[in-house]
Coordinates of N, CA and C and ligand atoms in Angstrom, one line a residue:
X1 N 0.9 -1.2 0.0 CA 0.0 0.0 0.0 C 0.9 1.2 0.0
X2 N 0.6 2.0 -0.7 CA 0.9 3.4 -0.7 C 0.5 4.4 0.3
X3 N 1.7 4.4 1.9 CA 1.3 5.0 2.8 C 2.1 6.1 3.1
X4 N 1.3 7.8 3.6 CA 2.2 8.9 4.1 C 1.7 9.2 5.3
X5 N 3.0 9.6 6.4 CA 2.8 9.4 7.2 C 3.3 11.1 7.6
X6 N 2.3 11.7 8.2 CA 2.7 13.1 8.1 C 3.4 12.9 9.3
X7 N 4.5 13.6 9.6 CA 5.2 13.8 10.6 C 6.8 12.9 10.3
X8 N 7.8 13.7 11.1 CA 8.9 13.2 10.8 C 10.1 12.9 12.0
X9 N 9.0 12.7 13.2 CA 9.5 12.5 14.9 C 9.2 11.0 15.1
X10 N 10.0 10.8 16.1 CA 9.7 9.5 16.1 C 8.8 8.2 16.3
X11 N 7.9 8.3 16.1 CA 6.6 8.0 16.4 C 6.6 7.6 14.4
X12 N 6.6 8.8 13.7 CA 6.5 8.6 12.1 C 7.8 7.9 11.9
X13 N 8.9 7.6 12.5 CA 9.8 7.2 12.3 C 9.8 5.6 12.3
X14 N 9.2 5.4 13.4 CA 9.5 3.9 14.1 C 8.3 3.6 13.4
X15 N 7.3 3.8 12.8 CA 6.0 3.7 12.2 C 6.6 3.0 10.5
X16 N 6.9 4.1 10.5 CA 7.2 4.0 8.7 C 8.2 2.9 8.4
X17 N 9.6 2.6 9.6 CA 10.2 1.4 9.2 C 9.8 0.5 9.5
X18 N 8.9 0.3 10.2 CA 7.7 -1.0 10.3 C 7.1 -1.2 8.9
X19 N 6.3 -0.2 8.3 CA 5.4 -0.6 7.4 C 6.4 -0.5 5.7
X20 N 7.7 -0.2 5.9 CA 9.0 -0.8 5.2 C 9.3 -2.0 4.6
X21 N 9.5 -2.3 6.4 CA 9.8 -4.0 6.2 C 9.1 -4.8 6.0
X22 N 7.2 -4.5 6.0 CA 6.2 -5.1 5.5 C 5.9 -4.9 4.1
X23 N 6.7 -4.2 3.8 CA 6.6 -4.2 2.0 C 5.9 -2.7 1.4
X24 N 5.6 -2.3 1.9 CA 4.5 -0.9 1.9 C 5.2 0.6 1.4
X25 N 5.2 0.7 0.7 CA 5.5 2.2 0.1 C 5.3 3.3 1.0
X26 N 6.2 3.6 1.7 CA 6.3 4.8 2.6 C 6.6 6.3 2.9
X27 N 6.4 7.3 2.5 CA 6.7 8.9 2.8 C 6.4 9.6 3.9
X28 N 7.0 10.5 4.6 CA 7.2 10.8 5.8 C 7.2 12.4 5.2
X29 N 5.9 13.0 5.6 CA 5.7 14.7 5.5 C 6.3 15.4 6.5
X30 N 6.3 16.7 6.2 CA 6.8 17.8 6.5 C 6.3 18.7 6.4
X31 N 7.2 20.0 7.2 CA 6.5 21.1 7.1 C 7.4 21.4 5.6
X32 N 9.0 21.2 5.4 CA 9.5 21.6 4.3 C 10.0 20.3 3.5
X33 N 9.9 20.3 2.4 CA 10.4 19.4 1.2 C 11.6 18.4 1.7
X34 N 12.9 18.7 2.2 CA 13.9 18.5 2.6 C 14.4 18.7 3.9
X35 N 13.1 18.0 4.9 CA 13.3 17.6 6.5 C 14.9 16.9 6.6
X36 N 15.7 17.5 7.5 CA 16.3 16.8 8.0 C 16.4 15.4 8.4
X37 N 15.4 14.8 9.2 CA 14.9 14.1 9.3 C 14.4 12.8 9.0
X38 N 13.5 13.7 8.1 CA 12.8 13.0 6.5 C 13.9 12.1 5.9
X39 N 14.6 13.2 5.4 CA 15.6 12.7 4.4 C 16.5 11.8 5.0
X40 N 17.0 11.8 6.5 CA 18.3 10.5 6.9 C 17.2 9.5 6.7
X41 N 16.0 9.6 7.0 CA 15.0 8.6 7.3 C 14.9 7.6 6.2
X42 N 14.4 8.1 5.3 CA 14.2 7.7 4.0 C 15.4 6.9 3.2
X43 N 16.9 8.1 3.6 CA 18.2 7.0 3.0 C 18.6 5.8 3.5
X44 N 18.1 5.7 4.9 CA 18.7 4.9 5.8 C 16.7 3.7 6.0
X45 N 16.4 4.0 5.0 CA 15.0 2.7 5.0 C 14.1 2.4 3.6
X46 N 15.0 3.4 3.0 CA 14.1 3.2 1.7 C 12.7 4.1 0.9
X47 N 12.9 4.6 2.2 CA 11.5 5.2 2.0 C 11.5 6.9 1.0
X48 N 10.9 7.7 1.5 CA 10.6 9.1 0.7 C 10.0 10.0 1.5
X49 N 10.2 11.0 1.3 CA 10.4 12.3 2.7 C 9.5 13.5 1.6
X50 N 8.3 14.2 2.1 CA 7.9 15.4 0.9 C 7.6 16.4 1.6
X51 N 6.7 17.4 1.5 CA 6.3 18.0 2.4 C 4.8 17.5 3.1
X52 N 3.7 17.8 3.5 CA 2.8 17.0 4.2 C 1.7 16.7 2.7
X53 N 1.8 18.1 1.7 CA 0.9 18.0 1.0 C 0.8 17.4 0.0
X54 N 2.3 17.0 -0.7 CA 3.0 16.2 -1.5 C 2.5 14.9 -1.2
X55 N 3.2 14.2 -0.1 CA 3.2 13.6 0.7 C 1.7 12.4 0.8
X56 N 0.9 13.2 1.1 CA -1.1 13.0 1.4 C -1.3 12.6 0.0
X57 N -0.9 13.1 -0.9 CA -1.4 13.4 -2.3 C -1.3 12.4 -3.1
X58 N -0.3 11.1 -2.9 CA -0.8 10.5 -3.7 C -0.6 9.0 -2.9
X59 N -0.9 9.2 -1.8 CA -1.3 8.1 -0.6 C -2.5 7.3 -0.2
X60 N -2.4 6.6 -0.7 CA -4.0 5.5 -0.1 C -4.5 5.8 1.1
X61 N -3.2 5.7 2.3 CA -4.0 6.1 3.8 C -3.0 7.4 4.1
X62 N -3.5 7.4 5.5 CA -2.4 8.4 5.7 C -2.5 8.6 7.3
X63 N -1.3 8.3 8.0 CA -1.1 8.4 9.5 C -1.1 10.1 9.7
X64 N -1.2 10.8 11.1 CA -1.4 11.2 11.4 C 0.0 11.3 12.3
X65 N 1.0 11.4 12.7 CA 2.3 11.4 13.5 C 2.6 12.9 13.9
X66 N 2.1 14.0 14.1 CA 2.2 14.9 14.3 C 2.3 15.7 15.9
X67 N 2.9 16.3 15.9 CA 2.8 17.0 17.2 C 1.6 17.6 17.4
X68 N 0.0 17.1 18.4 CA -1.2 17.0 18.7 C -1.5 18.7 18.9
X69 N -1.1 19.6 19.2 CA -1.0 21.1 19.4 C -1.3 21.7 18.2
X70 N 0.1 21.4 16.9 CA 0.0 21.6 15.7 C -0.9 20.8 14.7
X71 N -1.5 19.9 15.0 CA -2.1 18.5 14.1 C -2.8 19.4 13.3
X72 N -4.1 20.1 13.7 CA -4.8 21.0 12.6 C -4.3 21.8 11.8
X73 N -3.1 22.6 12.3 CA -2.5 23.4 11.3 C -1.7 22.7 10.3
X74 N -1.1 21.6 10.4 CA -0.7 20.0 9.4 C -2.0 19.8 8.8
X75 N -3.1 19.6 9.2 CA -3.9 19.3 8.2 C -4.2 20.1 7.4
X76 N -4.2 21.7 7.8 CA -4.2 22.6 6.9 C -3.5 22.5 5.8
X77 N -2.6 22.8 6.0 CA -1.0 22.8 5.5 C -1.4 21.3 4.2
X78 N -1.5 20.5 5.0 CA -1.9 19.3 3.8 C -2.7 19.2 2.3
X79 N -4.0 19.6 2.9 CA -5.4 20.2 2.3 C -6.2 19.4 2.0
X80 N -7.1 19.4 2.0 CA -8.3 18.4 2.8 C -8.2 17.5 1.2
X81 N -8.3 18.5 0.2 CA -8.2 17.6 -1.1 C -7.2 16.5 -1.4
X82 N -6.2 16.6 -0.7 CA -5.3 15.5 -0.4 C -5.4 14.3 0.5
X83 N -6.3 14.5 1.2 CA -7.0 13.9 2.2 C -8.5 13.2 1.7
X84 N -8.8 13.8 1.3 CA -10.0 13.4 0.9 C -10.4 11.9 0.0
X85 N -11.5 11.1 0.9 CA -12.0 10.0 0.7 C -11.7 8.6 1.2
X86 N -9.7 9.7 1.5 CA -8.8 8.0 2.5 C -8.9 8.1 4.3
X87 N -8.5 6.7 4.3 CA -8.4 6.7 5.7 C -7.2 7.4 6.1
X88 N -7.6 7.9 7.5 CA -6.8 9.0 8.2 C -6.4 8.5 9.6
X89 N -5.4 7.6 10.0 CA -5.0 6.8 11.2 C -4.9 8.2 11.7
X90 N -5.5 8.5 13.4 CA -4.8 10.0 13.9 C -4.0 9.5 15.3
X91 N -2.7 9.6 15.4 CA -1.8 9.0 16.1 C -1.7 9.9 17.7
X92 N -1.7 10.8 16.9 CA -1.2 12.2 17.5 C -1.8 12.5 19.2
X93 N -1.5 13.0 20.2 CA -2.0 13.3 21.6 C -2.0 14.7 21.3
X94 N -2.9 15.8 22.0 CA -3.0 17.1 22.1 C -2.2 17.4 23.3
X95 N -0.9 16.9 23.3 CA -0.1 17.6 24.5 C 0.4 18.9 24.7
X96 N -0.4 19.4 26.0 CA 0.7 21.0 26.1 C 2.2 20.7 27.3
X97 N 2.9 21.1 26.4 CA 4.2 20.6 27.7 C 4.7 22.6 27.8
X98 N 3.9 23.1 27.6 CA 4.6 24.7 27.8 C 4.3 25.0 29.1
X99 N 3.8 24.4 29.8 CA 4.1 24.5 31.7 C 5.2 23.0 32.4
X100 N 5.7 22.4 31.6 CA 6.5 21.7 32.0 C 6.0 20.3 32.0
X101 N 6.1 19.1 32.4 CA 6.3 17.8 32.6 C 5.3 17.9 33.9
X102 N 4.2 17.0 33.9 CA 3.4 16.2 33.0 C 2.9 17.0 32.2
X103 N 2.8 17.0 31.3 CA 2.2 17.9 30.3 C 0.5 18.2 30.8
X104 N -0.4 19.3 30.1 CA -1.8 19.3 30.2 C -2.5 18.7 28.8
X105 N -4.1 18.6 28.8 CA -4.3 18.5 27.4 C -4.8 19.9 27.1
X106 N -4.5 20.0 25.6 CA -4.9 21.4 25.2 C -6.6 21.0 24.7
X107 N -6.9 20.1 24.5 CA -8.8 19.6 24.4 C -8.9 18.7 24.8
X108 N -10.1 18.6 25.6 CA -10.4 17.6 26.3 C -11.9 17.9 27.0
X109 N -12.6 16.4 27.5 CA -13.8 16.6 28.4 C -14.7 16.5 26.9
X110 N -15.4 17.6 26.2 CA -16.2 17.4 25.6 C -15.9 17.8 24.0
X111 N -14.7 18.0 23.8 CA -13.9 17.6 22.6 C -12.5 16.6 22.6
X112 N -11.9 16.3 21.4 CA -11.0 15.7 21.0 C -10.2 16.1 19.8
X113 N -8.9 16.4 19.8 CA -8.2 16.4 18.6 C -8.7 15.8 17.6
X114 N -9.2 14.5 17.5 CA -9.4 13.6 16.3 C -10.9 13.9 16.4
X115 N -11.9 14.6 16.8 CA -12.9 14.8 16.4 C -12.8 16.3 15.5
X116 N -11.8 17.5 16.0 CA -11.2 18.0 15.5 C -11.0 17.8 14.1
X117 N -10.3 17.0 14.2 CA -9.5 16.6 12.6 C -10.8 16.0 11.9
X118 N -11.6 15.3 12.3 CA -12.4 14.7 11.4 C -13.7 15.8 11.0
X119 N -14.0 16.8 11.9 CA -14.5 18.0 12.1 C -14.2 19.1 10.4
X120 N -12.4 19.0 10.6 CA -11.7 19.4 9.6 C -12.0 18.9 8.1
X121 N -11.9 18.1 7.9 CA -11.7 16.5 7.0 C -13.1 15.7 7.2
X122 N -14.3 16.7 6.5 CA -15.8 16.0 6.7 C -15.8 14.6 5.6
X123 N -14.3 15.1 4.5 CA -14.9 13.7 3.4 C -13.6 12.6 3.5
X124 N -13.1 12.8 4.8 CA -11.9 12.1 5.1 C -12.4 11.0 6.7
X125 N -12.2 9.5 6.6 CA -12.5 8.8 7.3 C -11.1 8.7 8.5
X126 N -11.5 9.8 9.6 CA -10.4 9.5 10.8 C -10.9 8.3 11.3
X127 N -9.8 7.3 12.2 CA -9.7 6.7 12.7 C -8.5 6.9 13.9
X128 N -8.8 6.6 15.1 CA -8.4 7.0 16.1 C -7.6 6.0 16.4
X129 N -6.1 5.7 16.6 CA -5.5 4.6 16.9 C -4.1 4.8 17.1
X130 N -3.8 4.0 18.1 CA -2.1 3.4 18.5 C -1.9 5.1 19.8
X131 N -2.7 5.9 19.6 CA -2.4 7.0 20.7 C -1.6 6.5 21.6
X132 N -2.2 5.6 22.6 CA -2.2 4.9 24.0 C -0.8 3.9 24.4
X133 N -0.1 3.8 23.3 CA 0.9 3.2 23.6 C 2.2 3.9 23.2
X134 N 3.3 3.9 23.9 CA 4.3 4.1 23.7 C 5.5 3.6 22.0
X135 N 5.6 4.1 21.2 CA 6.1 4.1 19.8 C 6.7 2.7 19.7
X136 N 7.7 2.4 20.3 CA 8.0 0.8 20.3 C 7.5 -0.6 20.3
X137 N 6.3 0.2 21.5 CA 5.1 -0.6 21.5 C 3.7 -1.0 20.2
X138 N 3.7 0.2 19.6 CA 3.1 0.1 18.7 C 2.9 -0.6 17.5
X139 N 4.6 -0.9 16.9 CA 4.7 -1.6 16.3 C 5.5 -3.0 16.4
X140 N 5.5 -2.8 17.9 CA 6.5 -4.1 18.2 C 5.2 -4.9 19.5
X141 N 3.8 -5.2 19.7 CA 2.8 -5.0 21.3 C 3.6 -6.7 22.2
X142 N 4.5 -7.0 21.6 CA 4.5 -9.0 22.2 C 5.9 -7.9 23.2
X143 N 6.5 -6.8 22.7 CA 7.5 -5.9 24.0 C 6.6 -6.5 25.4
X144 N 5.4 -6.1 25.3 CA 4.5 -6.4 26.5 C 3.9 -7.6 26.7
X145 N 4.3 -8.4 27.6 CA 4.0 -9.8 27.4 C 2.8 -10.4 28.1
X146 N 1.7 -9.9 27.9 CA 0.2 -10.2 28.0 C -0.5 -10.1 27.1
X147 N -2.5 -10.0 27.3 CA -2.8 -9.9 26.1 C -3.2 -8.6 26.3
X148 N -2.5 -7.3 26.1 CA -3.4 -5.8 26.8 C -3.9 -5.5 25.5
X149 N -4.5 -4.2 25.6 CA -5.6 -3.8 24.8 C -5.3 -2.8 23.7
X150 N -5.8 -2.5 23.0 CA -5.5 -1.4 22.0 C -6.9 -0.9 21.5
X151 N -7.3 0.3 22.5 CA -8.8 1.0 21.7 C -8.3 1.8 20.4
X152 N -9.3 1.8 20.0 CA -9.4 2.9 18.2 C -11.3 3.0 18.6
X153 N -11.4 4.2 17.8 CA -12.6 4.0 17.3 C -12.6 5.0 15.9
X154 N -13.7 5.6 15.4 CA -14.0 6.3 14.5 C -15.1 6.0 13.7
X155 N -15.8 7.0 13.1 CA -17.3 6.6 12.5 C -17.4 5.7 11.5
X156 N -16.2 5.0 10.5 CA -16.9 4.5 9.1 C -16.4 3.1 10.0
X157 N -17.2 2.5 10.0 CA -17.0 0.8 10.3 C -15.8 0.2 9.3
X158 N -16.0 0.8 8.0 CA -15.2 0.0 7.0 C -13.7 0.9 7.2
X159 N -13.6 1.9 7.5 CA -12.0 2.2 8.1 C -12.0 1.6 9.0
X160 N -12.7 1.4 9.7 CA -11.7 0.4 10.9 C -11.2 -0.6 10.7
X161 N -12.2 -1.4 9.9 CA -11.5 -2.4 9.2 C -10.5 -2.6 8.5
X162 N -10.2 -1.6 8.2 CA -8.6 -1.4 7.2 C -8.0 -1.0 8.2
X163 N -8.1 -0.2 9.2 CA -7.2 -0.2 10.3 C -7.2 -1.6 11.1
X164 N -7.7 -2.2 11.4 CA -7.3 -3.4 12.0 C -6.6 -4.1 11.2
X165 N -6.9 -4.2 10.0 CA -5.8 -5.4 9.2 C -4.5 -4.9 9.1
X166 N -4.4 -3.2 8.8 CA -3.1 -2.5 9.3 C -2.4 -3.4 10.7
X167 N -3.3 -3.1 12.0 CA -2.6 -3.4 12.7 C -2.4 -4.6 13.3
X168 N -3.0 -5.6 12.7 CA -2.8 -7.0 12.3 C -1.3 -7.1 11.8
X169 N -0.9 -6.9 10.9 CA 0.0 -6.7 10.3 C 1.3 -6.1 11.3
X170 N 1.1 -5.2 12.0 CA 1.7 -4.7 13.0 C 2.2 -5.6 14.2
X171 N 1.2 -6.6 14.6 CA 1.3 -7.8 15.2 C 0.6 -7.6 16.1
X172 N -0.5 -6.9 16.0 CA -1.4 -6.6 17.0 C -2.9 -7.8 16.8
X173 N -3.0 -8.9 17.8 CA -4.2 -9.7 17.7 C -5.5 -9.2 17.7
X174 N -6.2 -9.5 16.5 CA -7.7 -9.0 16.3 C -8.4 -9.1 17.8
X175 N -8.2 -9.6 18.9 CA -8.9 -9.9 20.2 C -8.2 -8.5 20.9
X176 N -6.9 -8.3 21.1 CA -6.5 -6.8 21.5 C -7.0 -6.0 21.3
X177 N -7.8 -5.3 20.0 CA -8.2 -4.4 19.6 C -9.7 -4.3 20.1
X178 N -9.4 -3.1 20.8 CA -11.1 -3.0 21.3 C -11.7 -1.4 20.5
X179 N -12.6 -1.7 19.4 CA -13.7 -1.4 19.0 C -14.2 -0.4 19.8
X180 N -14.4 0.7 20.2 CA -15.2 1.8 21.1 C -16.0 2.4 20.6
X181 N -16.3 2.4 19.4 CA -17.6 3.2 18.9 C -17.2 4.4 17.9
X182 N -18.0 5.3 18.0 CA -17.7 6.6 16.8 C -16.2 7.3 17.0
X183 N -16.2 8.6 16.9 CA -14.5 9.2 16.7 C -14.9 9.6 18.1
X184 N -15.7 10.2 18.6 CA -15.8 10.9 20.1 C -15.1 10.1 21.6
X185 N -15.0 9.3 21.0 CA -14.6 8.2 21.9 C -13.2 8.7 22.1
X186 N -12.6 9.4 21.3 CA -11.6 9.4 21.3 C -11.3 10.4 22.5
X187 N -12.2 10.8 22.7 CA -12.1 11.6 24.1 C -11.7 10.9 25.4
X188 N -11.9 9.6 25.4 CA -11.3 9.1 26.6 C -9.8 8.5 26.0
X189 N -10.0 7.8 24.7 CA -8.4 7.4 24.6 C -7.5 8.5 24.7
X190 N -7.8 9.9 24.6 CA -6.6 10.6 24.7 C -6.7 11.5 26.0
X191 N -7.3 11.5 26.8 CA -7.6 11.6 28.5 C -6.8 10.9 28.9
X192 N -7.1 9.6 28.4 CA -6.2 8.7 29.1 C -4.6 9.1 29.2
X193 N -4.0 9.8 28.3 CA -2.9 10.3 28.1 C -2.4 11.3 29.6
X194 N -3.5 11.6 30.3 CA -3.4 12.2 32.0 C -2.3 10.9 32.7
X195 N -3.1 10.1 32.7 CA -2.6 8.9 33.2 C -1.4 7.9 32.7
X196 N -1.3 7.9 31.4 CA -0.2 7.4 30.7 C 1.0 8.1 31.3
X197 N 1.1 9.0 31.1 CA 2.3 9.5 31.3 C 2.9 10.3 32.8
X198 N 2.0 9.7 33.6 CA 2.1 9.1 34.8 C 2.8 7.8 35.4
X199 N 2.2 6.9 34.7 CA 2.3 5.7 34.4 C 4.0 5.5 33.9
X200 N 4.1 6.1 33.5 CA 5.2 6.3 32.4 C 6.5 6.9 33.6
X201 N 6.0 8.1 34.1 CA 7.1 8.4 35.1 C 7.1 7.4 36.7
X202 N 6.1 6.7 37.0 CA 6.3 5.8 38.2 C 7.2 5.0 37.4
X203 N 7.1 3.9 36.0 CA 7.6 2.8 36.2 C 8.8 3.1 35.7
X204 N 9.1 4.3 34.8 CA 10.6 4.6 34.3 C 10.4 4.0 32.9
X205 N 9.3 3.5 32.1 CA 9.9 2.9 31.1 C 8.0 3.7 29.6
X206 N 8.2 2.8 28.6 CA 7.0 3.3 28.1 C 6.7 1.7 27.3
X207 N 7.4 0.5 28.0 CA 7.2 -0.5 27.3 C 5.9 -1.1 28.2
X208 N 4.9 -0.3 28.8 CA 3.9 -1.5 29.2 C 2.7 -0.7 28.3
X209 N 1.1 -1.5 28.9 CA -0.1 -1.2 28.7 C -0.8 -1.7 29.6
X210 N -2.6 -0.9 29.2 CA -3.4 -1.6 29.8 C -3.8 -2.7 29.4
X211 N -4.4 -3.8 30.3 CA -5.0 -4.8 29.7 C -6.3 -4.7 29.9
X212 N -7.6 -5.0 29.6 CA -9.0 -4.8 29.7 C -9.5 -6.1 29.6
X213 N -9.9 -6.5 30.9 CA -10.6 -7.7 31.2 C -12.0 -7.9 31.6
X214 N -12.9 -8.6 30.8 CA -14.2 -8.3 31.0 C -14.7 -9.5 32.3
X215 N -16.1 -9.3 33.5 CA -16.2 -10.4 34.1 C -16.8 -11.2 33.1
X216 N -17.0 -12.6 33.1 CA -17.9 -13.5 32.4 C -19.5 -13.1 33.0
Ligands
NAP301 N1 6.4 9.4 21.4 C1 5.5 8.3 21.5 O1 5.9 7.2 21.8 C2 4.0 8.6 21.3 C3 3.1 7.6 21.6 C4 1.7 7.9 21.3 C5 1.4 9.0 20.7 N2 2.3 10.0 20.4 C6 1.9 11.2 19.7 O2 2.4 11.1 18.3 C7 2.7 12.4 17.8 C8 4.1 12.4 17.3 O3 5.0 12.3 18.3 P1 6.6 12.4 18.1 O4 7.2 12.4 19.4 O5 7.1 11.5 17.1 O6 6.8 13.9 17.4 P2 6.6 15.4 17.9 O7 7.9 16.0 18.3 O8 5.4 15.4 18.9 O9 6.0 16.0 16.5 C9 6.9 16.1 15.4 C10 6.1 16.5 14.2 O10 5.3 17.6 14.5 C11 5.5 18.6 13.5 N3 5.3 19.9 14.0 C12 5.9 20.4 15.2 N4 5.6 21.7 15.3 C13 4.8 22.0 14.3 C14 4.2 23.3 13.9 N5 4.3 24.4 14.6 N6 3.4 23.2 12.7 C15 3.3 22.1 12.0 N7 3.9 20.9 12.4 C16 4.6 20.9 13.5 C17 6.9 18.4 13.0 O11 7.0 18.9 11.7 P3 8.4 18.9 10.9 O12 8.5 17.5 10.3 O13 8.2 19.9 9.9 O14 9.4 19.2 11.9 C18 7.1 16.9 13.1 O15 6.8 16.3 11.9 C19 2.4 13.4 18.9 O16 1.1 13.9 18.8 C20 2.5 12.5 20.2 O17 1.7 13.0 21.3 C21 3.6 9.8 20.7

């Protein structure tokens, strides 16, 4: 598949040489043509580095890897006609770290960045996924050796389905992935990000997750 992955931090990084080694045609956007970044990325995996709009443009899907603050102004920058009709994985957390460590969310409670973005992108199918875990985790989940969980949600049933076989491919078990409903939902998976990165400073590391156990 023909995938761009806007962003060129590591999150788009560790992403894109995953879906490399799975055979996938890969570019890594930007704000300029010739990211630093981008480009070691690309020489050192094969892949191709553009700006965001380039990039979207002639992409089947398209991740979302962006710094959560700036994500709308990237989608700007991209333009919805470049976006439009494909699935839109949104990776991204609305972190504010301009008061320091733990960071705040800059939306939350009764919005979401990815309702945002899909808000943005009425003829572009967001799908909300991999937020919740730490970048290594994402494309590597057996790092964590249980069965934990991986929520997504978003409105078109049939994107998610293409996102699950994505992350099938990822090595993520169809039974991990929990289904939550429309994009709004995304309101709690990226709340949750209060707690992650809590989580994150008790144990010193970013290789675990939740697991979600139902009673019988
Ligand atoms: N780190 C993790 O393990 C992890 C886990 C889950 C979710 N996430 C989320 O994934 C996203 C990417 O994280 P990251 O650590 O790889 O990278 P990051 O440093 O949060 O973001 C880097 C990207 O954001 C773009 N960017 C920064 N400022 C911008 C601005 N003013 N306008 C437009 N674009 C701007 C950069 O564009 P240029 O390419 O032009 O520099 C770059 O591509 C974030 O939303 C993060 O919260 C991260």
């Amino acid at each position: 598949m023909n995938i761009a992955i806007l962003g060129t931090g590591q999150v788009a990084q560790t992403i894109g040489t995953a879906l490399v080694k799975l055979g996938h045609q890969v570019t890594l956007g930007s704000r300029t043509e010739h990211n630093e970044n981008g480009v070691a990325w690309a020489e050192a995996n094969g892949g191709q580095t553009h700006n965001f709009a380039t990039a979207a443009k002639e992409a089947e899907l398209v991740f979302n890897c962006t710094a959560g603050m700036h994500s709308l102004s990237v989608v700007q920058q991209t333009g919805a006609e470049n976006l439009a009709g494909k699935v839109l994985i949104d990776v991204a957390n609305p972190l504010d770290f301009s008061q320091g460590f733990p960071p705040t969310l800059s939306v939350c409670n009764d919005q979401s960045l990815a309702e945002q973005i899909q808000q943005a992108l009425p003829d572009t199918l967001v799908v909300k996924a991999l937020n919740t875990v730490a970048n290594p985790v994402m494309v590597e989940p057996s790092r964590v050796p249980c069965q934990h969980s991986l929520p997504i949600c978003g409105n078109d049933d049939r994107a998610k389905e293409v996102v699950k076989e994505l992350l099938q491919q990822l090595g993520w078990q169809n039974d991990q992935i929990l289904d939550l409903g429309d994009i709004t939902n995304a309101r709690g998976t990226e709340m949750y990000l209060a707690l992650w990165v809590r989580l994150y400073g008790a144990l010193g590391t970013g290789d675990f997750n939740i697991q979600i156990q139902k009673a019988d």
